[in-house]
XYZ file of C-alpha atoms in Angstrom:
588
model
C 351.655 168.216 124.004
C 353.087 164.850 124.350
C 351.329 164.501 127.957
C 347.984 165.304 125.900
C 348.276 162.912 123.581
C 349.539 160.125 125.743
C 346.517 160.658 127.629
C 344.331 160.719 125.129
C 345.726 157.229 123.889
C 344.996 155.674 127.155
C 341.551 156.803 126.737
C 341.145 155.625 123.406
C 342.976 151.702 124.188
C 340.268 151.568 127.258
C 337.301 150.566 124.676
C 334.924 152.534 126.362
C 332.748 154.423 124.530
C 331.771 157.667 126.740
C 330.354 160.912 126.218
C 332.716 163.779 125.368
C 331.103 165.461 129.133
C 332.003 162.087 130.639
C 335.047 160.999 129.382
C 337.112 164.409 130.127
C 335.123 163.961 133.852
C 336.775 160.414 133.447
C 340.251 161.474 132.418
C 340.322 164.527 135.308
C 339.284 161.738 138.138
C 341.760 159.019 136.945
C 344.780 162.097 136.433
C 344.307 162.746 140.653
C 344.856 159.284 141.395
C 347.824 158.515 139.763
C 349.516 160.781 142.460
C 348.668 162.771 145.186
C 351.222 165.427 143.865
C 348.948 165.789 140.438
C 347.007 169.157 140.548
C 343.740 169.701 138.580
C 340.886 172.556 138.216
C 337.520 173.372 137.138
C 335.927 176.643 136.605
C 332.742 177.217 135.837
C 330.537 179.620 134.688
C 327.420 180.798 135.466
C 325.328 179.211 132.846
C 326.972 175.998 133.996
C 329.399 175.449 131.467
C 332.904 174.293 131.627
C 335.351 177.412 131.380
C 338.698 176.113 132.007
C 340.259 172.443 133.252
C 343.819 172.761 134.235
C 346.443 170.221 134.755
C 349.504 170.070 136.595
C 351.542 166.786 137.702
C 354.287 166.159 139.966
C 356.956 165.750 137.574
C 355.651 169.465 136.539
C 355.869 170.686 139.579
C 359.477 169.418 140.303
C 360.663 170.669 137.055
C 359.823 174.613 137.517
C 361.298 174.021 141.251
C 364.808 173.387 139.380
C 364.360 176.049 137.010
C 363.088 178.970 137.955
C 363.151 181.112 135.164
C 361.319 182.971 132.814
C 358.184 181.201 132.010
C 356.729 181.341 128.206
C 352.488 180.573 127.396
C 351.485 179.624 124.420
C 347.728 178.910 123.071
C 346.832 176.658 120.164
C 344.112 177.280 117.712
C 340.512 176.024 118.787
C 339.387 173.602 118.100
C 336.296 172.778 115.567
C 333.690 171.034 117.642
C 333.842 172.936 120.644
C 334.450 176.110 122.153
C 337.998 175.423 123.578
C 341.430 176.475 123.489
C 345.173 174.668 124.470
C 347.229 176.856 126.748
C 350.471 175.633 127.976
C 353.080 177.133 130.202
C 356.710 176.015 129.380
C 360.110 176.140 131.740
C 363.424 175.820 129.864
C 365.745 173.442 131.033
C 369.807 173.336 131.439
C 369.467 172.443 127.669
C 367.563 175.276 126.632
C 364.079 172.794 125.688
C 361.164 173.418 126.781
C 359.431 171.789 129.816
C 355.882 171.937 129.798
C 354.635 172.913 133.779
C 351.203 173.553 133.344
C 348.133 172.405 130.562
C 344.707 174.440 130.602
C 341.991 174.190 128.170
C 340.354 177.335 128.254
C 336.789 178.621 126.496
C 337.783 181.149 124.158
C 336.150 184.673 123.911
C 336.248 185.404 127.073
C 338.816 187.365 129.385
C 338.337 185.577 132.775
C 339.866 182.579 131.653
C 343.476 184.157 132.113
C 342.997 184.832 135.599
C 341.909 181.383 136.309
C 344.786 179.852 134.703
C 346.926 182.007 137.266
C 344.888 180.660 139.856
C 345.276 177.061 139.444
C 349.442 177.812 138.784
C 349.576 179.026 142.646
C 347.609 176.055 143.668
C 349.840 173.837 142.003
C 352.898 175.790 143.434
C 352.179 176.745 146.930
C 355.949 178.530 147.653
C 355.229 180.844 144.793
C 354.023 184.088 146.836
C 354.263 187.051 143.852
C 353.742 185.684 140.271
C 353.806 188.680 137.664
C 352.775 187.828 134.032
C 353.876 189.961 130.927
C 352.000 189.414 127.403
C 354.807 190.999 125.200
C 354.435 191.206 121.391
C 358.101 191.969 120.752
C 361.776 190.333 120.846
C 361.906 187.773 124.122
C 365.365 188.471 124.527
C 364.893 192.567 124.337
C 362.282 192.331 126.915
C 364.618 190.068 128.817
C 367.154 192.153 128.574
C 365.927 195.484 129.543
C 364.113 193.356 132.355
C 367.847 192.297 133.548
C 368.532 195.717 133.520
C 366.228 196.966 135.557
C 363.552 198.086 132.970
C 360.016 197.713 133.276
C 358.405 195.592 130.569
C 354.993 196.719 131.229
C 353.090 199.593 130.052
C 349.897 199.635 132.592
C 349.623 197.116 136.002
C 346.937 195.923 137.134
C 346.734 194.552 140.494
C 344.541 191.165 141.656
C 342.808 191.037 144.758
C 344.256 189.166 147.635
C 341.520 188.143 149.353
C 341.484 184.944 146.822
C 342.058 182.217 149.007
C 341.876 178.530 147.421
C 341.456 175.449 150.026
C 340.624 173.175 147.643
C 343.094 169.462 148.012
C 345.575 168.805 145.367
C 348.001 171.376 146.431
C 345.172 174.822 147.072
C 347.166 177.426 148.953
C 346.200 181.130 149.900
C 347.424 183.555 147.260
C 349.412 185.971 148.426
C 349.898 188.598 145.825
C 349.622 188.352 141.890
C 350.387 191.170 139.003
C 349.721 191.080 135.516
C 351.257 193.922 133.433
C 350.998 194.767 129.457
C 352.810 196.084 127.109
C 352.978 196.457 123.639
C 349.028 195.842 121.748
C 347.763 192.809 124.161
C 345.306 193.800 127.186
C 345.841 191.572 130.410
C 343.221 189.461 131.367
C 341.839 190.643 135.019
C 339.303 188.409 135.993
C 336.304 190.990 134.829
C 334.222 189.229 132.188
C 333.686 190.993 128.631
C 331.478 192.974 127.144
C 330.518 190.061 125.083
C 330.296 187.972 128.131
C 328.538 190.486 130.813
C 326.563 187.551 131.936
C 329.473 185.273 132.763
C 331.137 185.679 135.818
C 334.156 183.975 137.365
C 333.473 181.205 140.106
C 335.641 179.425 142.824
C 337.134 176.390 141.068
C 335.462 173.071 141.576
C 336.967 171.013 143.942
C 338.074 167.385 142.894
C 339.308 165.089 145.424
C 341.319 161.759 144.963
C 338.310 159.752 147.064
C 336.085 160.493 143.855
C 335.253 157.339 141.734
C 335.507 156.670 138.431
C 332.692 156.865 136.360
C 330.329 154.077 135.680
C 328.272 153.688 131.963
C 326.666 151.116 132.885
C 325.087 152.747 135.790
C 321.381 154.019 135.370
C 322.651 157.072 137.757
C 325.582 158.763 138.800
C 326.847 159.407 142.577
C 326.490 162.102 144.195
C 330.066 163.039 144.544
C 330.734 162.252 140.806
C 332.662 165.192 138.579
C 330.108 167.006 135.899
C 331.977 168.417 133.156
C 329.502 170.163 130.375
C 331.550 171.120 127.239
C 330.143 174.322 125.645
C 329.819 173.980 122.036
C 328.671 177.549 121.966
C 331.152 178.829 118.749
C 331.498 182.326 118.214
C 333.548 182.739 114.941
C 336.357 185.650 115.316
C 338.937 186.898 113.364
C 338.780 187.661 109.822
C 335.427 186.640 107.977
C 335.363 183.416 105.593
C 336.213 184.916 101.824
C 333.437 184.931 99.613
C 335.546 183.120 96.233
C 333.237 183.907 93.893
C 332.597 187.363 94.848
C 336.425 187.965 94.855
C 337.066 185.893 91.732
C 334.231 188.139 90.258
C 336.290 191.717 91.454
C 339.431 190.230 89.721
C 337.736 189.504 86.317
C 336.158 193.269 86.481
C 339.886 194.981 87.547
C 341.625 192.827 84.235
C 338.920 193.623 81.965
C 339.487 197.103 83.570
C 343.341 196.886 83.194
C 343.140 195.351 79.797
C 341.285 198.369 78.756
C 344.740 200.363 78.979
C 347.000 197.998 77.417
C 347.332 200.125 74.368
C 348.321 203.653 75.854
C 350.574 201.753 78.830
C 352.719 200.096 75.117
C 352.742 203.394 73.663
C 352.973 206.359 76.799
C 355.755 204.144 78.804
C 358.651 205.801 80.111
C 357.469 208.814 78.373
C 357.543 212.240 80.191
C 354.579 213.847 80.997
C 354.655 216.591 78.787
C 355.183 213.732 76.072
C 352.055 212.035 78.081
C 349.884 214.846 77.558
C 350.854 215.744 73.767
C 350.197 212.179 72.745
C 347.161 211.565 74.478
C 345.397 215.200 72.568
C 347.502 213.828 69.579
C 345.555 210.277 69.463
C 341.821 211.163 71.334
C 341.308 207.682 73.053
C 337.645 207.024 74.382
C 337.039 207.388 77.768
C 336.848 203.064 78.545
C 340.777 203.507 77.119
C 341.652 206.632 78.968
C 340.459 206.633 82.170
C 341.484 202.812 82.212
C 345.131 204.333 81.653
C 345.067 207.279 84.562
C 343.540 204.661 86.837
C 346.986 202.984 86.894
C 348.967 205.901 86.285
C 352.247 206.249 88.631
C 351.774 209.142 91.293
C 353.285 209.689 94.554
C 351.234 209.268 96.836
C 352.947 210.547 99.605
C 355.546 213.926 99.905
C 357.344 214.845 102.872
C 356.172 218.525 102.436
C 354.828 221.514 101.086
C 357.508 224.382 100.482
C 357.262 225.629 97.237
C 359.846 227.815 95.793
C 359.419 229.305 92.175
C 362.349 231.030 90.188
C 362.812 231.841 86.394
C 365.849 229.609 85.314
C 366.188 229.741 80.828
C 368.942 227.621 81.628
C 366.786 224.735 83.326
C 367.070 221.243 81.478
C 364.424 219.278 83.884
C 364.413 215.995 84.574
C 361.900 213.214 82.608
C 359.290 212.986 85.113
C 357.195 209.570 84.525
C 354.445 209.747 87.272
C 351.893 212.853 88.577
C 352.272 214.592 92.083
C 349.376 214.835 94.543
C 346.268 216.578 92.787
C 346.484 218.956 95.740
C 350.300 219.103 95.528
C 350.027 220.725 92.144
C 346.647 222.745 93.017
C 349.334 224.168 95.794
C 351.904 225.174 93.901
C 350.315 226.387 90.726
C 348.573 228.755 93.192
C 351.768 229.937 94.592
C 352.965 230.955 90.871
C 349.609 232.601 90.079
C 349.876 234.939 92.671
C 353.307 235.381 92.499
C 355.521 235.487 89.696
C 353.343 234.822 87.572
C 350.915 237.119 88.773
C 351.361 239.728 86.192
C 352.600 237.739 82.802
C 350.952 240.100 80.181
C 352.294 243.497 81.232
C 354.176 244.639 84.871
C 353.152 248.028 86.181
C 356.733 248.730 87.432
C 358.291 247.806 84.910
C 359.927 250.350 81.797
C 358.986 247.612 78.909
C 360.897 244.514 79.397
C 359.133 241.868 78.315
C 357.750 239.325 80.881
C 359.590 236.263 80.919
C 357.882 233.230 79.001
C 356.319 230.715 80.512
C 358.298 227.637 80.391
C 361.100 229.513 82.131
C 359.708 229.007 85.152
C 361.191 226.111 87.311
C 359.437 225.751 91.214
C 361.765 223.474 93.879
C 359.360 220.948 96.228
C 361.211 220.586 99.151
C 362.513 216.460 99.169
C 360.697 216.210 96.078
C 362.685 217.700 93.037
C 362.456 220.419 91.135
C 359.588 220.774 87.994
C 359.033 223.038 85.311
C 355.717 225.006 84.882
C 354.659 223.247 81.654
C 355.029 219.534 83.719
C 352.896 220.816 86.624
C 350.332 221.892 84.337
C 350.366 218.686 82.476
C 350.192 216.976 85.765
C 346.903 219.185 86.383
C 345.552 218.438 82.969
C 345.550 214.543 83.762
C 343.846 215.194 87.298
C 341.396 216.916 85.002
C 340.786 214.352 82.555
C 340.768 211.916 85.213
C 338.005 213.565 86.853
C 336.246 213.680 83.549
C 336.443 210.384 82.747
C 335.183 208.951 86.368
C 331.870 211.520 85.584
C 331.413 209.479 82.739
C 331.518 206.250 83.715
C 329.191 207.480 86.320
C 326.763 208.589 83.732
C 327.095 205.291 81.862
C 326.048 203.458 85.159
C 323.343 205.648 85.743
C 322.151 205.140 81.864
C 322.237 200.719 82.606
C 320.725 201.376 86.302
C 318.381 203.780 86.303
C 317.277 205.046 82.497
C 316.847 201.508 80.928
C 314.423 200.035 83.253
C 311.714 202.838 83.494
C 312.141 203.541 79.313
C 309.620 201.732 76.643
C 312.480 201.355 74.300
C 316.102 199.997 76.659
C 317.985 199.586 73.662
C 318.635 203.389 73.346
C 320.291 204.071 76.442
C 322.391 201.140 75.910
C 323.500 202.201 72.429
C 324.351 205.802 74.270
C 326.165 204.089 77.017
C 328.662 202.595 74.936
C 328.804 205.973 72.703
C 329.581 208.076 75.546
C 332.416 205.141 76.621
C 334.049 205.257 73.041
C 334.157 209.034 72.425
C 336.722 211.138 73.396
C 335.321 213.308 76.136
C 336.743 216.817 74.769
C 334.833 216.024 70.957
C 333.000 218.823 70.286
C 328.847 218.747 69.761
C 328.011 221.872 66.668
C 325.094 223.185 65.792
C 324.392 224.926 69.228
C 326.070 228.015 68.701
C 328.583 227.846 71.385
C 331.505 225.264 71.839
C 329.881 222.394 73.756
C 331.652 219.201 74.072
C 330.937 215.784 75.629
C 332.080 216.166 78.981
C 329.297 218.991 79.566
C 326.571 216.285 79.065
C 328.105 213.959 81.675
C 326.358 215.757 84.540
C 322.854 214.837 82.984
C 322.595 211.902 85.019
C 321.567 211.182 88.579
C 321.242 214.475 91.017
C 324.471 216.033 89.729
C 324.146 219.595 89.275
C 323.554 220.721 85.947
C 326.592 223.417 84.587
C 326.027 226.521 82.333
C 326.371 224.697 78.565
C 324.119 221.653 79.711
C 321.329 224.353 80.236
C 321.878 226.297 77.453
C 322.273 223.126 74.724
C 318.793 221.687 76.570
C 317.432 225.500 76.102
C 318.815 225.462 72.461
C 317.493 222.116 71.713
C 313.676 223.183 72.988
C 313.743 226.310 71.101
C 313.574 223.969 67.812
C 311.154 221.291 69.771
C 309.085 219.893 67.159
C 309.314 222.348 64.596
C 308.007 224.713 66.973
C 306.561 228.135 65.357
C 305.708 230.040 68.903
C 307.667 233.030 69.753
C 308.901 232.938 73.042
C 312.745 233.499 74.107
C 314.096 230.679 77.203
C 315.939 232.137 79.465
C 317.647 229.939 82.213
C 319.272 232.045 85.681
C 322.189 230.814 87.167
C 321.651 232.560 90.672
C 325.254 233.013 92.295
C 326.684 229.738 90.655
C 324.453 227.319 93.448
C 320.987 227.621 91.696
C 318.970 227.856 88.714
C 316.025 230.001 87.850
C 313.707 230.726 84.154
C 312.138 233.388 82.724
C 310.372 232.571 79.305
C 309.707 235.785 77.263
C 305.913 235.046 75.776
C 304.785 237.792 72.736
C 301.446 236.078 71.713
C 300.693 236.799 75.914
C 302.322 239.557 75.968
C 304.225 238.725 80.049
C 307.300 236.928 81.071
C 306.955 234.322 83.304
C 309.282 234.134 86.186
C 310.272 230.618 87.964
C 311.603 229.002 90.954
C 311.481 226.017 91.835
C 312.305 226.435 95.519
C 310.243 229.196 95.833
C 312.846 231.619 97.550
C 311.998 235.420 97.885
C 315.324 236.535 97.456
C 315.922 234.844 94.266
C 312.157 235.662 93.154
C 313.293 238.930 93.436
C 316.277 239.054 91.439
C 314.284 237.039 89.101
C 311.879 239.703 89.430
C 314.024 242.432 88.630
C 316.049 240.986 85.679
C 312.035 240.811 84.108
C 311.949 244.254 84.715
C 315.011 245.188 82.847
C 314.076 242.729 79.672
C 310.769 244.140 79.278
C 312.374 247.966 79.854
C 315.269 247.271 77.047
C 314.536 244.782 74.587
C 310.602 245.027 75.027
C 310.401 248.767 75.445
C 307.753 249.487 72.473
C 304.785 246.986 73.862
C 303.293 246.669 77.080
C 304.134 243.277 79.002
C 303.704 241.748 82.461
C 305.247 239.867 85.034
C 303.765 236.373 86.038
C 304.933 234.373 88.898
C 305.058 230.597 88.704
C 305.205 228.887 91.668
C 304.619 224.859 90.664
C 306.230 222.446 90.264
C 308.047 222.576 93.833
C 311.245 220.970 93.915
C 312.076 219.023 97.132
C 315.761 218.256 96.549
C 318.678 220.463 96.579
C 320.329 218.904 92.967
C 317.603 218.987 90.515
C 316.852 223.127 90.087
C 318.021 222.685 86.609
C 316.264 220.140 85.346
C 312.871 221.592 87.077
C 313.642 224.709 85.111
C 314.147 222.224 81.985
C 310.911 220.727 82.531
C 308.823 224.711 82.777
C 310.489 225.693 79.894
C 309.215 221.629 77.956
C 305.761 223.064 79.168
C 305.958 225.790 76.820
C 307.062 223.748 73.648
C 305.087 220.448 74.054
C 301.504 222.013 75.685
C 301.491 219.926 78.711
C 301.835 222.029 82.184
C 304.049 220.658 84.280
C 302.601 219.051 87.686
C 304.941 217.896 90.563
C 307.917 215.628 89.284
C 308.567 212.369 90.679
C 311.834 210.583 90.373
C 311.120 208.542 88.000
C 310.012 211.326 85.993
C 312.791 213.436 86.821
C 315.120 210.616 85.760
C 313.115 210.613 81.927
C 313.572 214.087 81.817
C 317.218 213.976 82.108
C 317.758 211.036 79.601
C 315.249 212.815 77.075
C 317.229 215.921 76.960
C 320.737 213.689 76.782
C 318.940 211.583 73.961
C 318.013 215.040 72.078
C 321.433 216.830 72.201
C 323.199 214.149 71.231
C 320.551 213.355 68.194
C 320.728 216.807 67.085
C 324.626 216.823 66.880
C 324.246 213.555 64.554
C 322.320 215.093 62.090
């Protein structure tokens, strides 16, 4: 680096103001005729721009001559105005310093320029027949060692052509033979241009000859053996992107606020056990912001060795506090195991002549390099998976409440005011007045395209039965068909028929449909005479939204309007107006 610079201070005490083109044309022309030892190249490419200049002097030339030994490359940054890189070859000395034998400033992005570095080093070194290079990414002196030994360094070889023959002055020799091997996770350059650089290919080095003159700024012309050098400016950014700050400043404020949310339970639940977890956390009912703030962050190991379970009844079994959760398919696993195992027959054994069965916390299951758990701390471990779960669903329901209900309602301010109920509540509060036990968490999958479950359909069936006061007397009845789709059939007296629905139109499930009509009319309507009716619109064109397109035919029985195809807009209202209702109705 010291040659560099030395140079470059030359050039700067000369007072002549050049062109960057001209002045590294300049410095190349004046470097051959300080000796007829110095060695210099130029490669270009295709397009005409400047790939790589290389440099080697005498005094270089002398000094790898008396030591021959294992030669080390390094390459600088690039620089910020052009397209260029500072490779350097280094001998060590008796001393152990390094001696700089070589200087090339190569284009960067491309993987051509390796081979021409190699190219100009046998130039410059003539007796050199067989020059192998090895890019390691490990210890130097483990590579030199098992290379002493008689170890191959390199993974994969690939061998250069030898027709390359250089006759350029300045030292050009025939190359003999030349090997570049790889190891570790570096390729080795080959002198094939990249896929990035398909249109670039390597050329015969430019020959410059100590009879050249220097170049002239005053001239009006140059002559016409006068060195061109055309820097490439050309910067293709690589490695990792520039940060966006304020994107990442605006990602930490959201994960504190987030954090902050769980300051309380984190005082209260730390270094507690996780049965201790679980009882204080029914004990207190936090909202879901608090909660699911808290299992966000919640220890777990995220990681076990294996999967050998190994259950046993142990009384005597004092277990250990246990302050984090197991994999949620760790505890899925072994819970299984005990289910249909041991614990297969808790209530009553056939086998057995009375003996009571064992109670459940006397079971203790051994997880191979994991530890050993009893049954009650898996199960807790399950419950917070569960509640975890939970709480995600409603935050997604919040978000789609802000994204997608507030701009297509007249009034925003209600979805807002149930976002932040639904955040606040616990999510296992119960909603009366329906009949069945119906809690929070069965309203989360109201939003979006989630599928609607069994007590979201029948609180929105409960809550149209008493739509506005209504005095008809029909009977809702919504078909879950094998647990993956919903049907309707609406019992009508003042028609006297039930109307059957589907909103994909299917004739299997028209059928069973069909034939469940049959048995309502046959039992409960035995003493009049009613028909079937088939309802084919609206259509539904989704594979998420059965339920609430069996919501909307049974609103078109309480509110008058027939239903016509739904977009998703309307869709969307649909969901937030049956949300809106169940939530009203458990108010009052």
């Amino acid at each position: 680096m010291d040659d560099v610079r030395d140079l470059l201070t030359r050039m700067r005490n000369t007072g002549v103001q050049l062109s960057d083109n001209d002045a590294v044309a300049e410095l190349i022309l004046g470097f051959n005729q300080e000796s007829p030892k110095n060695v210099s190249s130029v490669h270009e490419s295709e397009r005409g721009d400047t790939g790589v200049i290389s440099f080697t002097s005498g005094h270089m030339v002398s000094m790898l001559d008396s030591f021959p030994e294992v030669l080390q490359m390094d390459c600088t940054h690039k620089t910020n105005r052009y397209n260029y890189q500072l490779l350097t070859i280094v001998a060590m000395d008796q001393f152990g310093h390094g001696q700089p034998i070589q200087y090339s400033l190569i284009e960067s992005n491309s993987d051509w320029h390796m081979a021409k570095c190699t190219d100009h080093f046998k130039r410059a070194n003539e007796h050199w027949h067989f020059v192998r290079m090895v890019i390691v990414d490990k210890d130097l002196r483990e590579w030199w060692y098992n290379l002493r030994q008689g170890h191959a360094a390199s993974e994969q070889e690939n061998i250069l052509p030898k027709d390359r023959d250089d006759d350029g002055s300045g030292g050009g020799t025939s190359t003999k033979d030349s090997e570049f091997g790889g190891c570790g996770g570096y390729a080795c350059a080959t002198g094939q241009p990249s896929s990035e650089d398909e249109d670039v290919a390597p050329t015969q080095p430019t020959e410059i000859r100590a009879d050249h003159q220097p170049l002239d700024n005053t001239s009006s012309g140059k002559s016409s053996n006068a060195l061109e050098i055309r820097l490439t400016d050309d910067i293709r950014r690589v490695g990792r992107p520039k940060s966006n700050r304020a994107k990442l400043k605006e990602k930490a404020k959201v994960a504190l606020k987030e954090y902050n949310k769980g300051m309380k339970l984190r005082g209260l639940l730390r270094d507690k056990d996780i049965c201790d977890v679980v009882a204080t956390i029914l004990e207190i009912k936090p909202g879901v912001n608090e909660l699911g703030s808290y299992l966000a962050i919640m220890l777990y190991k995220t990681k076990t060795p294996a999967k050998v379970f190994r259950w046993r009844v142990d009384p005597d079994f004092i277990p250990e506090r246990i302050r984090y959760r197991l994999p949620e398919s760790v505890v899925s696993d072994a819970l299984e195991k005990l289910h249909s195992g041991l614990a297969k027959d808790e209530e009553i054994e056939i086998d057995s002549e009375g003996e009571q069965v064992p109670a459940e916390d006397t079971f203790v299951v051994a997880i191979e390099k994991v530890g050993e758990f009893k049954r009650v701390q898996l199960e807790g471990m399950q419950w917070l998976w569960n509640m975890q779960a939970v709480c995600r669903n409603a935050v997604l329901c919040s978000t789609w409440l802000s994204r997608n209900v507030k701009p297509n309602v007249e009034d925003p301010a209600r979805p807002q005011a149930t976002l932040l109920h639904l955040l606040e509540t616990w999510p296992s509060t119960a909603i009366n007045g329906f009949g069945f036990d119906l809690f929070y968490s069965d309203l989360y999958c109201l939003r979006g395209d989630a599928w609607l479950n069994n007590n979201a359909m029948r609180a929105a069936s409960a809550f149209l039965r008493e739509f506005k006061n209504n005095t008809l007397e029909f009977v809702l009845l919504p078909v879950n068909l094998q647990g993956v789709h919903w049907g309707g059939l609406v019992v009508e007296r003042p028609g006297k028929k039930v109307e059957v629905y589907d909103s994909m139109n299917g004739k299997k499930n028209r059928k069973q449909l069909k034939r469940l009509a049959t048995e309502v009319i046959k039992g409960a309507l035995v003493e009049e005479e009613y028909s079937i009716q088939d309802v084919a619109e609206p259509t539904q064109k989704d594979s998420n939204n059965c339920g609430a397109f069996v919501c909307s035919f049974f609103w078109s029985f309480v509110s008058g309007n027939e239903p016509e195809d739904l977009s998703d807009v309307d869709i969307t209202k649909l969901r937030w107006e049956i949300l809106a209702a169940i939530l009203k109705a458990k108010r009052h």
